[in-house]
PDB file of C-alpha atoms and ligand atoms in Angstrom:
ATOM      1  CA  UNK A   7      -8.639 -34.135  -8.490  1.00 54.00           C
ATOM      2  CA  UNK A   8      -7.668 -35.111  -4.905  1.00 60.00           C
ATOM      3  CA  UNK A   9      -4.819 -32.659  -4.925  1.00 64.00           C
ATOM      4  CA  UNK A  10      -7.467 -30.095  -5.719  1.00 68.00           C
ATOM      5  CA  UNK A  11      -9.843 -31.088  -3.030  1.00 85.00           C
ATOM      6  CA  UNK A  12      -7.085 -30.769  -0.594  1.00 85.00           C
ATOM      7  CA  UNK A  13      -5.602 -27.672  -1.619  1.00 85.00           C
ATOM      8  CA  UNK A  14      -8.970 -26.034  -1.492  1.00 88.00           C
ATOM      9  CA  UNK A  15      -9.711 -27.735   1.990  1.00 86.00           C
ATOM     10  CA  UNK A  16      -6.343 -25.710   2.835  1.00 88.00           C
ATOM     11  CA  UNK A  17      -7.367 -22.581   1.782  1.00 89.00           C
ATOM     12  CA  UNK A  18     -11.156 -23.117   3.005  1.00 93.00           C
ATOM     13  CA  UNK A  19      -9.774 -23.539   6.712  1.00 94.00           C
ATOM     14  CA  UNK A  20      -7.223 -20.414   6.179  1.00 96.00           C
ATOM     15  CA  UNK A  21      -9.925 -18.571   5.224  1.00 96.00           C
ATOM     16  CA  UNK A  22     -11.940 -19.430   8.600  1.00 97.00           C
ATOM     17  CA  UNK A  23      -8.887 -17.916   9.815  1.00 98.00           C
ATOM     18  CA  UNK A  24      -8.218 -15.215   8.287  1.00 98.00           C
ATOM     19  CA  UNK A  25     -11.508 -14.007   8.551  1.00 98.00           C
ATOM     20  CA  UNK A  26     -11.534 -14.294  12.344  1.00 98.00           C
ATOM     21  CA  UNK A  27      -8.147 -12.502  12.212  1.00 98.00           C
ATOM     22  CA  UNK A  28      -9.837  -9.310  10.288  1.00 98.00           C
ATOM     23  CA  UNK A  29     -12.366  -9.459  12.776  1.00 97.00           C
ATOM     24  CA  UNK A  30     -10.431  -9.146  15.714  1.00 97.00           C
ATOM     25  CA  UNK A  31      -7.977  -6.810  13.990  1.00 96.00           C
ATOM     26  CA  UNK A  32     -11.271  -4.273  13.249  1.00 94.00           C
ATOM     27  CA  UNK A  33     -12.630  -4.455  16.506  1.00 94.00           C
ATOM     28  CA  UNK A  34      -9.305  -3.508  18.138  1.00 94.00           C
ATOM     29  CA  UNK A  35      -8.919  -0.483  15.498  1.00 93.00           C
ATOM     30  CA  UNK A  36      -5.639  -2.071  14.148  1.00 96.00           C
ATOM     31  CA  UNK A  37      -4.695  -1.225  10.777  1.00 97.00           C
ATOM     32  CA  UNK A  38      -2.911  -4.936   9.465  1.00 98.00           C
ATOM     33  CA  UNK A  39      -1.450  -4.579   6.226  1.00 98.00           C
ATOM     34  CA  UNK A  40       0.439  -7.709   4.679  1.00 98.00           C
ATOM     35  CA  UNK A  41       3.749  -6.954   2.449  1.00 98.00           C
ATOM     36  CA  UNK A  42       4.944  -9.247  -0.537  1.00 98.00           C
ATOM     37  CA  UNK A  43       7.597  -9.223  -2.773  1.00 98.00           C
ATOM     38  CA  UNK A  44       9.874 -11.376  -4.429  1.00 98.00           C
ATOM     39  CA  UNK A  45      13.096 -12.240  -2.251  1.00 98.00           C
ATOM     40  CA  UNK A  46      15.457  -8.795  -1.692  1.00 98.00           C
ATOM     41  CA  UNK A  47      12.772  -5.848  -3.137  1.00 98.00           C
ATOM     42  CA  UNK A  48      13.611  -4.314   0.102  1.00 98.00           C
ATOM     43  CA  UNK A  49      10.527  -5.441   2.100  1.00 98.00           C
ATOM     44  CA  UNK A  50      12.653  -5.311   5.607  1.00 98.00           C
ATOM     45  CA  UNK A  51      14.608  -2.414   4.414  1.00 98.00           C
ATOM     46  CA  UNK A  52      11.251  -0.236   3.780  1.00 98.00           C
ATOM     47  CA  UNK A  53       9.818  -1.251   7.050  1.00 98.00           C
ATOM     48  CA  UNK A  54      13.048  -0.434   9.095  1.00 98.00           C
ATOM     49  CA  UNK A  55      12.808   3.179   7.441  1.00 98.00           C
ATOM     50  CA  UNK A  56       9.043   3.432   8.390  1.00 98.00           C
ATOM     51  CA  UNK A  57       9.807   2.440  11.665  1.00 97.00           C
ATOM     52  CA  UNK A  58      12.851   4.959  11.909  1.00 96.00           C
ATOM     53  CA  UNK A  59      10.109   7.657  10.583  1.00 94.00           C
ATOM     54  CA  UNK A  60       6.613   6.925  11.906  1.00 92.00           C
ATOM     55  CA  UNK A  61       5.153   9.622  14.508  1.00 87.00           C
ATOM     56  CA  UNK A  62       6.706   7.739  17.600  1.00 86.00           C
ATOM     57  CA  UNK A  63       3.306   7.907  19.460  1.00 91.00           C
ATOM     58  CA  UNK A  64       2.078   5.171  16.483  1.00 93.00           C
ATOM     59  CA  UNK A  65       1.671   1.995  18.480  1.00 96.00           C
ATOM     60  CA  UNK A  66       3.209  -0.516  16.119  1.00 98.00           C
ATOM     61  CA  UNK A  67       4.335  -4.152  15.562  1.00 98.00           C
ATOM     62  CA  UNK A  68       5.592  -5.983  12.950  1.00 98.00           C
ATOM     63  CA  UNK A  69       4.968 -10.293  12.752  1.00 98.00           C
ATOM     64  CA  UNK A  70       8.408 -10.767   9.637  1.00 98.00           C
ATOM     65  CA  UNK A  71       8.301 -14.144   7.558  1.00 98.00           C
ATOM     66  CA  UNK A  72      10.958 -16.089   6.411  1.00 96.00           C
ATOM     67  CA  UNK A  73      11.584 -19.876   5.565  1.00 97.00           C
ATOM     68  CA  UNK A  74      15.292 -19.430   7.852  1.00 97.00           C
ATOM     69  CA  UNK A  75      16.861 -17.131  10.257  1.00 96.00           C
ATOM     70  CA  UNK A  76      15.890 -14.569  12.139  1.00 97.00           C
ATOM     71  CA  UNK A  77      17.684 -12.213  10.573  1.00 97.00           C
ATOM     72  CA  UNK A  78      15.166  -9.556   9.820  1.00 98.00           C
ATOM     73  CA  UNK A  79      13.229  -9.693  12.886  1.00 98.00           C
ATOM     74  CA  UNK A  80      16.866  -8.426  14.369  1.00 98.00           C
ATOM     75  CA  UNK A  81      17.107  -5.950  12.091  1.00 98.00           C
ATOM     76  CA  UNK A  82      13.825  -4.539  12.999  1.00 98.00           C
ATOM     77  CA  UNK A  83      13.832  -5.172  16.522  1.00 97.00           C
ATOM     78  CA  UNK A  84      16.493  -2.054  16.373  1.00 97.00           C
ATOM     79  CA  UNK A  85      13.354   0.137  16.512  1.00 96.00           C
ATOM     80  CA  UNK A  86      12.026  -0.650  20.229  1.00 94.00           C
ATOM     81  CA  UNK A  87       8.697  -1.710  18.621  1.00 96.00           C
ATOM     82  CA  UNK A  88       7.191  -5.230  19.385  1.00 97.00           C
ATOM     83  CA  UNK A  89       8.757  -7.530  16.466  1.00 98.00           C
ATOM     84  CA  UNK A  90       8.186 -11.219  16.054  1.00 98.00           C
ATOM     85  CA  UNK A  91       9.949 -13.289  13.698  1.00 98.00           C
ATOM     86  CA  UNK A  92       7.968 -16.477  11.971  1.00 98.00           C
ATOM     87  CA  UNK A  93      10.223 -18.762  10.785  1.00 97.00           C
ATOM     88  CA  UNK A  94       8.506 -21.274   8.229  1.00 97.00           C
ATOM     89  CA  UNK A  95      11.394 -24.060   7.952  1.00 96.00           C
ATOM     90  CA  UNK A  96      10.287 -24.144   4.138  1.00 96.00           C
ATOM     91  CA  UNK A  97       6.917 -22.917   3.316  1.00 96.00           C
ATOM     92  CA  UNK A  98       6.762 -20.238   0.539  1.00 96.00           C
ATOM     93  CA  UNK A  99       4.132 -18.158   2.802  1.00 97.00           C
ATOM     94  CA  UNK A 100       2.819 -17.060   6.192  1.00 98.00           C
ATOM     95  CA  UNK A 101      -0.833 -18.649   6.744  1.00 97.00           C
ATOM     96  CA  UNK A 102      -3.899 -17.452   9.020  1.00 98.00           C
ATOM     97  CA  UNK A 103      -2.463 -19.878  11.624  1.00 97.00           C
ATOM     98  CA  UNK A 104       0.640 -18.973  11.597  1.00 98.00           C
ATOM     99  CA  UNK A 105      -0.689 -15.166  12.486  1.00 98.00           C
ATOM    100  CA  UNK A 106      -3.080 -16.340  15.330  1.00 98.00           C
ATOM    101  CA  UNK A 107      -0.239 -18.371  16.743  1.00 98.00           C
ATOM    102  CA  UNK A 108       2.651 -15.262  16.649  1.00 98.00           C
ATOM    103  CA  UNK A 109      -0.539 -12.752  18.225  1.00 98.00           C
ATOM    104  CA  UNK A 110      -0.855 -15.108  21.180  1.00 97.00           C
ATOM    105  CA  UNK A 111       0.638 -12.743  23.847  1.00 96.00           C
ATOM    106  CA  UNK A 112       0.374  -9.661  22.655  1.00 97.00           C
ATOM    107  CA  UNK A 113      -2.873  -7.573  23.121  1.00 97.00           C
ATOM    108  CA  UNK A 114      -4.126  -5.999  19.983  1.00 97.00           C
ATOM    109  CA  UNK A 115      -6.071  -3.431  22.132  1.00 96.00           C
ATOM    110  CA  UNK A 116      -2.745  -2.206  22.456  1.00 96.00           C
ATOM    111  CA  UNK A 117      -1.547  -1.688  18.901  1.00 96.00           C
ATOM    112  CA  UNK A 118      -2.977   0.643  16.285  1.00 95.00           C
ATOM    113  CA  UNK A 119      -0.918  -0.870  13.011  1.00 97.00           C
ATOM    114  CA  UNK A 120       0.446  -4.401  12.327  1.00 98.00           C
ATOM    115  CA  UNK A 121       2.678  -5.313   9.557  1.00 98.00           C
ATOM    116  CA  UNK A 122       3.368  -8.299   8.341  1.00 98.00           C
ATOM    117  CA  UNK A 123       6.182  -9.135   6.267  1.00 98.00           C
ATOM    118  CA  UNK A 124       5.504 -11.883   4.183  1.00 98.00           C
ATOM    119  CA  UNK A 125       8.363 -14.769   2.919  1.00 98.00           C
ATOM    120  CA  UNK A 126       9.918 -13.204  -0.120  1.00 98.00           C
ATOM    121  CA  UNK A 127       7.719 -14.960  -3.051  1.00 97.00           C
ATOM    122  CA  UNK A 128       5.660 -13.662  -5.756  1.00 97.00           C
ATOM    123  CA  UNK A 129       3.203 -16.602  -5.884  1.00 97.00           C
ATOM    124  CA  UNK A 130       2.074 -18.642  -3.072  1.00 97.00           C
ATOM    125  CA  UNK A 131       1.493 -15.441  -0.173  1.00 97.00           C
ATOM    126  CA  UNK A 132      -1.207 -14.269  -2.879  1.00 97.00           C
ATOM    127  CA  UNK A 133      -3.113 -17.312  -2.303  1.00 96.00           C
ATOM    128  CA  UNK A 134      -3.352 -16.781   1.603  1.00 97.00           C
ATOM    129  CA  UNK A 135      -5.773 -14.167   3.315  1.00 98.00           C
ATOM    130  CA  UNK A 136      -3.956 -13.580   6.555  1.00 98.00           C
ATOM    131  CA  UNK A 137      -6.727 -11.260   7.663  1.00 98.00           C
ATOM    132  CA  UNK A 138      -5.396  -7.927   6.347  1.00 98.00           C
ATOM    133  CA  UNK A 139      -7.082  -4.911   5.780  1.00 98.00           C
ATOM    134  CA  UNK A 140      -4.525  -4.760   2.463  1.00 98.00           C
ATOM    135  CA  UNK A 141      -2.213  -6.248   0.691  1.00 98.00           C
ATOM    136  CA  UNK A 142       0.523  -4.439  -0.259  1.00 98.00           C
ATOM    137  CA  UNK A 143       3.219  -5.303  -3.169  1.00 98.00           C
ATOM    138  CA  UNK A 144       6.726  -3.926  -3.829  1.00 98.00           C
ATOM    139  CA  UNK A 145       8.840  -4.691  -7.280  1.00 98.00           C
ATOM    140  CA  UNK A 146      12.548  -3.349  -7.305  1.00 98.00           C
ATOM    141  CA  UNK A 147      13.680  -1.510 -10.237  1.00 98.00           C
ATOM    142  CA  UNK A 148      16.296  -4.047 -10.639  1.00 98.00           C
ATOM    143  CA  UNK A 149      13.762  -6.859 -11.535  1.00 98.00           C
ATOM    144  CA  UNK A 150      11.641  -5.793 -15.013  1.00 98.00           C
ATOM    145  CA  UNK A 151       8.843  -4.367 -16.099  1.00 98.00           C
ATOM    146  CA  UNK A 152       6.907  -6.989 -17.261  1.00 98.00           C
ATOM    147  CA  UNK A 153       6.729  -8.546 -13.939  1.00 98.00           C
ATOM    148  CA  UNK A 154       3.041  -7.473 -13.256  1.00 98.00           C
ATOM    149  CA  UNK A 155       2.021  -9.397 -16.235  1.00 98.00           C
ATOM    150  CA  UNK A 156       3.756 -12.498 -15.427  1.00 98.00           C
ATOM    151  CA  UNK A 157       2.732 -12.522 -12.053  1.00 98.00           C
ATOM    152  CA  UNK A 158      -0.942 -10.459 -12.281  1.00 98.00           C
ATOM    153  CA  UNK A 159      -2.392 -12.339  -8.775  1.00 98.00           C
ATOM    154  CA  UNK A 160      -0.754 -10.100  -6.563  1.00 98.00           C
ATOM    155  CA  UNK A 161      -0.640  -7.315  -8.327  1.00 98.00           C
ATOM    156  CA  UNK A 162      -4.711  -7.617  -9.122  1.00 98.00           C
ATOM    157  CA  UNK A 163      -5.229  -8.460  -5.036  1.00 98.00           C
ATOM    158  CA  UNK A 164      -3.037  -5.604  -3.645  1.00 98.00           C
ATOM    159  CA  UNK A 165      -4.270  -2.285  -3.034  1.00 98.00           C
ATOM    160  CA  UNK A 166      -1.134  -0.257  -3.337  1.00 98.00           C
ATOM    161  CA  UNK A 167       2.295  -1.267  -5.448  1.00 98.00           C
ATOM    162  CA  UNK A 168       5.346   0.028  -4.087  1.00 99.00           C
ATOM    163  CA  UNK A 169       8.048   0.458  -6.669  1.00 98.00           C
ATOM    164  CA  UNK A 170      11.118  -0.009  -4.450  1.00 98.00           C
ATOM    165  CA  UNK A 171      14.805   1.312  -4.953  1.00 98.00           C
ATOM    166  CA  UNK A 172      14.411   4.026  -7.237  1.00 98.00           C
ATOM    167  CA  UNK A 173      17.475   5.592  -6.475  1.00 98.00           C
ATOM    168  CA  UNK A 174      18.728   3.224  -8.676  1.00 98.00           C
ATOM    169  CA  UNK A 175      16.607   4.646 -11.719  1.00 98.00           C
ATOM    170  CA  UNK A 176      19.316   6.075 -13.530  1.00 98.00           C
ATOM    171  CA  UNK A 177      21.826   3.194 -13.539  1.00 98.00           C
ATOM    172  CA  UNK A 178      19.174   0.021 -14.593  1.00 98.00           C
ATOM    173  CA  UNK A 179      17.206  -0.088 -17.864  1.00 98.00           C
ATOM    174  CA  UNK A 180      14.025  -0.041 -16.537  1.00 98.00           C
ATOM    175  CA  UNK A 181      11.069   2.434 -17.278  1.00 98.00           C
ATOM    176  CA  UNK A 182       8.801   3.306 -14.142  1.00 98.00           C
ATOM    177  CA  UNK A 183       5.687   4.446 -16.245  1.00 98.00           C
ATOM    178  CA  UNK A 184       6.091   1.250 -18.445  1.00 98.00           C
ATOM    179  CA  UNK A 185       5.696  -1.156 -15.038  1.00 98.00           C
ATOM    180  CA  UNK A 186       2.873   0.973 -13.447  1.00 98.00           C
ATOM    181  CA  UNK A 187       1.225   0.908 -16.861  1.00 98.00           C
ATOM    182  CA  UNK A 188       1.418  -3.042 -16.747  1.00 98.00           C
ATOM    183  CA  UNK A 189       0.161  -2.960 -12.921  1.00 98.00           C
ATOM    184  CA  UNK A 190      -2.539  -0.764 -14.596  1.00 98.00           C
ATOM    185  CA  UNK A 191      -3.537  -3.267 -16.690  1.00 98.00           C
ATOM    186  CA  UNK A 192      -3.877  -5.943 -14.632  1.00 98.00           C
ATOM    187  CA  UNK A 193      -5.378  -3.904 -12.077  1.00 98.00           C
ATOM    188  CA  UNK A 194      -6.925  -0.856 -13.512  1.00 98.00           C
ATOM    189  CA  UNK A 195      -6.730   2.408 -11.350  1.00 98.00           C
ATOM    190  CA  UNK A 196      -4.286   0.631  -8.936  1.00 98.00           C
ATOM    191  CA  UNK A 197      -2.659   3.075  -6.939  1.00 98.00           C
ATOM    192  CA  UNK A 198       1.728   3.197  -6.922  1.00 98.00           C
ATOM    193  CA  UNK A 199       3.665   4.600  -5.042  1.00 98.00           C
ATOM    194  CA  UNK A 200       7.611   4.959  -5.655  1.00 98.00           C
ATOM    195  CA  UNK A 201       9.898   4.632  -2.810  1.00 98.00           C
ATOM    196  CA  UNK A 202      13.528   4.453  -1.769  1.00 98.00           C
ATOM    197  CA  UNK A 203      14.981   3.228   1.517  1.00 98.00           C
ATOM    198  CA  UNK A 204      18.338   4.762   0.961  1.00 98.00           C
ATOM    199  CA  UNK A 205      17.572   8.190  -0.834  1.00 98.00           C
ATOM    200  CA  UNK A 206      16.822  11.348   1.308  1.00 97.00           C
ATOM    201  CA  UNK A 207      12.406  11.795   1.101  1.00 96.00           C
ATOM    202  CA  UNK A 208      12.658   8.468  -0.160  1.00 98.00           C
ATOM    203  CA  UNK A 209       9.317   7.196   1.897  1.00 97.00           C
ATOM    204  CA  UNK A 210       7.691  10.645   1.393  1.00 97.00           C
ATOM    205  CA  UNK A 211       5.101   9.449  -0.723  1.00 98.00           C
ATOM    206  CA  UNK A 212       4.802   5.813   1.196  1.00 98.00           C
ATOM    207  CA  UNK A 213       4.035   7.480   4.146  1.00 97.00           C
ATOM    208  CA  UNK A 214       1.433   9.339   3.112  1.00 97.00           C
ATOM    209  CA  UNK A 215      -0.372   6.767   2.133  1.00 98.00           C
ATOM    210  CA  UNK A 216       0.083   4.856   5.377  1.00 97.00           C
ATOM    211  CA  UNK A 217      -0.916   8.009   7.847  1.00 95.00           C
ATOM    212  CA  UNK A 218      -3.838   8.447   5.453  1.00 95.00           C
ATOM    213  CA  UNK A 219      -4.915   4.662   5.824  1.00 95.00           C
ATOM    214  CA  UNK A 220      -3.827   4.904   9.908  1.00 92.00           C
ATOM    215  CA  UNK A 221      -5.925   8.116  10.251  1.00 89.00           C
ATOM    216  CA  UNK A 222      -9.067   5.952   8.100  1.00 89.00           C
ATOM    217  CA  UNK A 223      -8.852   3.028  10.643  1.00 85.00           C
ATOM    218  CA  UNK A 224      -9.298   5.056  13.694  1.00 77.00           C
ATOM    219  CA  UNK A 225     -11.669   6.913  11.969  1.00 75.00           C
ATOM    220  CA  UNK A 226     -13.911   3.858  10.884  1.00 73.00           C
ATOM    221  CA  UNK A 227     -13.626   2.425  14.875  1.00 69.00           C
ATOM    222  CA  UNK A 228     -14.576   5.268  16.468  1.00 69.00           C
ATOM    223  CA  UNK A 229     -17.665   5.331  14.114  1.00 66.00           C
ATOM    224  CA  UNK A 230     -18.104   1.602  14.973  1.00 66.00           C
ATOM    225  CA  UNK A 231     -18.036   2.313  18.550  1.00 66.00           C
ATOM    226  CA  UNK A 232     -20.432   5.045  18.597  1.00 70.00           C
ATOM    227  CA  UNK A 233     -22.761   2.916  16.985  1.00 65.00           C
ATOM    228  CA  UNK A 234     -22.538  -0.083  19.719  1.00 60.00           C
TER     229      UNK A 234
HETATM  230  N1  GTP B 302      19.720   1.143  -3.532  1.00 60.08           N
HETATM  231  C1  GTP B 302      18.323   0.577  -2.436  1.00 60.08           C
HETATM  232  N2  GTP B 302      19.254  -0.958  -1.956  1.00 60.08           N
HETATM  233  C2  GTP B 302      17.979  -1.363  -1.420  1.00 60.08           C
HETATM  234  C3  GTP B 302      16.757   0.031  -1.093  1.00 60.08           C
HETATM  235  N3  GTP B 302      16.017  -1.073  -0.495  1.00 60.08           N
HETATM  236  C4  GTP B 302      16.333  -2.591   0.101  1.00 60.08           C
HETATM  237  N4  GTP B 302      17.849  -2.174  -0.410  1.00 60.08           N
HETATM  238  C5  GTP B 302      18.643  -3.490  -0.723  1.00 60.08           C
HETATM  239  O1  GTP B 302      18.464  -4.579  -1.128  1.00 60.08           O
HETATM  240  C6  GTP B 302      18.848  -5.434  -0.532  1.00 60.08           C
HETATM  241  C7  GTP B 302      17.814  -6.451  -0.077  1.00 60.08           C
HETATM  242  O2  GTP B 302      16.631  -5.797   1.069  1.00 60.08           O
HETATM  243  P1  GTP B 302      15.854  -6.320   2.027  1.00 60.08           P
HETATM  244  O3  GTP B 302      15.251  -5.252   2.679  1.00 60.08           O
HETATM  245  O4  GTP B 302      16.466  -7.455   3.067  1.00 60.08           O
HETATM  246  O5  GTP B 302      14.799  -7.233   1.193  1.00 60.08           O
HETATM  247  P2  GTP B 302      13.268  -8.076   1.295  1.00 60.08           P
HETATM  248  O6  GTP B 302      12.722  -8.354   0.646  1.00 60.08           O
HETATM  249  O7  GTP B 302      13.257  -7.423   2.992  1.00 60.08           O
HETATM  250  O8  GTP B 302      14.117  -9.254   1.138  1.00 60.08           O
HETATM  251  P3  GTP B 302      13.638 -10.856   2.157  1.00 60.08           P
HETATM  252  O9  GTP B 302      13.302 -10.671   3.284  1.00 60.08           O
HETATM  253  O10 GTP B 302      14.768 -11.662   1.564  1.00 60.08           O
HETATM  254  O11 GTP B 302      12.668 -11.551   0.898  1.00 60.08           O
HETATM  255  C8  GTP B 302      19.419  -5.121   0.581  1.00 60.08           C
HETATM  256  O12 GTP B 302      21.210  -5.161   0.535  1.00 60.08           O
HETATM  257  C9  GTP B 302      18.730  -3.794   0.847  1.00 60.08           C
HETATM  258  O13 GTP B 302      20.317  -2.861   1.285  1.00 60.08           O
HETATM  259  C10 GTP B 302      16.578   0.799  -1.885  1.00 60.08           C
HETATM  260  O14 GTP B 302      15.144   1.604  -1.737  1.00 60.08           O
HETATM  261  N5  GTP B 302      17.526   1.560  -2.933  1.00 60.08           N
HETATM  262 MG1   MG B 303      13.213  -9.374   4.327  1.00 60.08          MG
END
């Protein structure tokens, strides 16, 4: 009972911070996307290739979370955009306060797009709103088609499912159709894109989705500004 009330206090406090972050992102026209997957599904690889392929006029930044090391920040910093590592020291997810703290010396008005790479985990990050416009869940073809059924919360809460490492499909016993069907059992109508960080054109479907979301975020900011 005590544990439950402490948990709900922590989550309520996180929600308050996340609501304030969401408002700041909206006011500044920043599209914030929270990438979630188990360790090694390809979050950083997807981001590396995204940074390499995005229109260079897109003002993008990345916060990347891990329990230890700044490896991912170093991989991502090579592309010349602002990147910060959030090292949680043991916590299995990012929370709103960590995002708030790491944004302190960045001007949101100078950004169009903020990627958050969450700590590799399919469970804990699903409970923590970070003020993002959308959660995005990644699962790679080596992880099993049953994962949406075993970890339904993150599939239910995500706006997009990226099926990663599809270049490996010829070599592993994995049905892309079945995993998509399982995802839609948990989240009817869920959008799915298939992606590979290593195959030519492997990001095409993802980049179409991303560009349309960036354009929609800009459009709604212009609409809000016109109404002020
Ligand atoms: N074949 C193939 N390998 C990939 C792909 N994407 C990532 N990898 C490999 O998968 C491994 C893990 O990729 P990461 O990008 O580090 O995965 P991550 O989700 O960021 O991992 P954590 O941050 O530790 O949770 C690396 O060896 C990548 O090179 C892909 O599309 N195809
Ligand atoms: Mg990573």
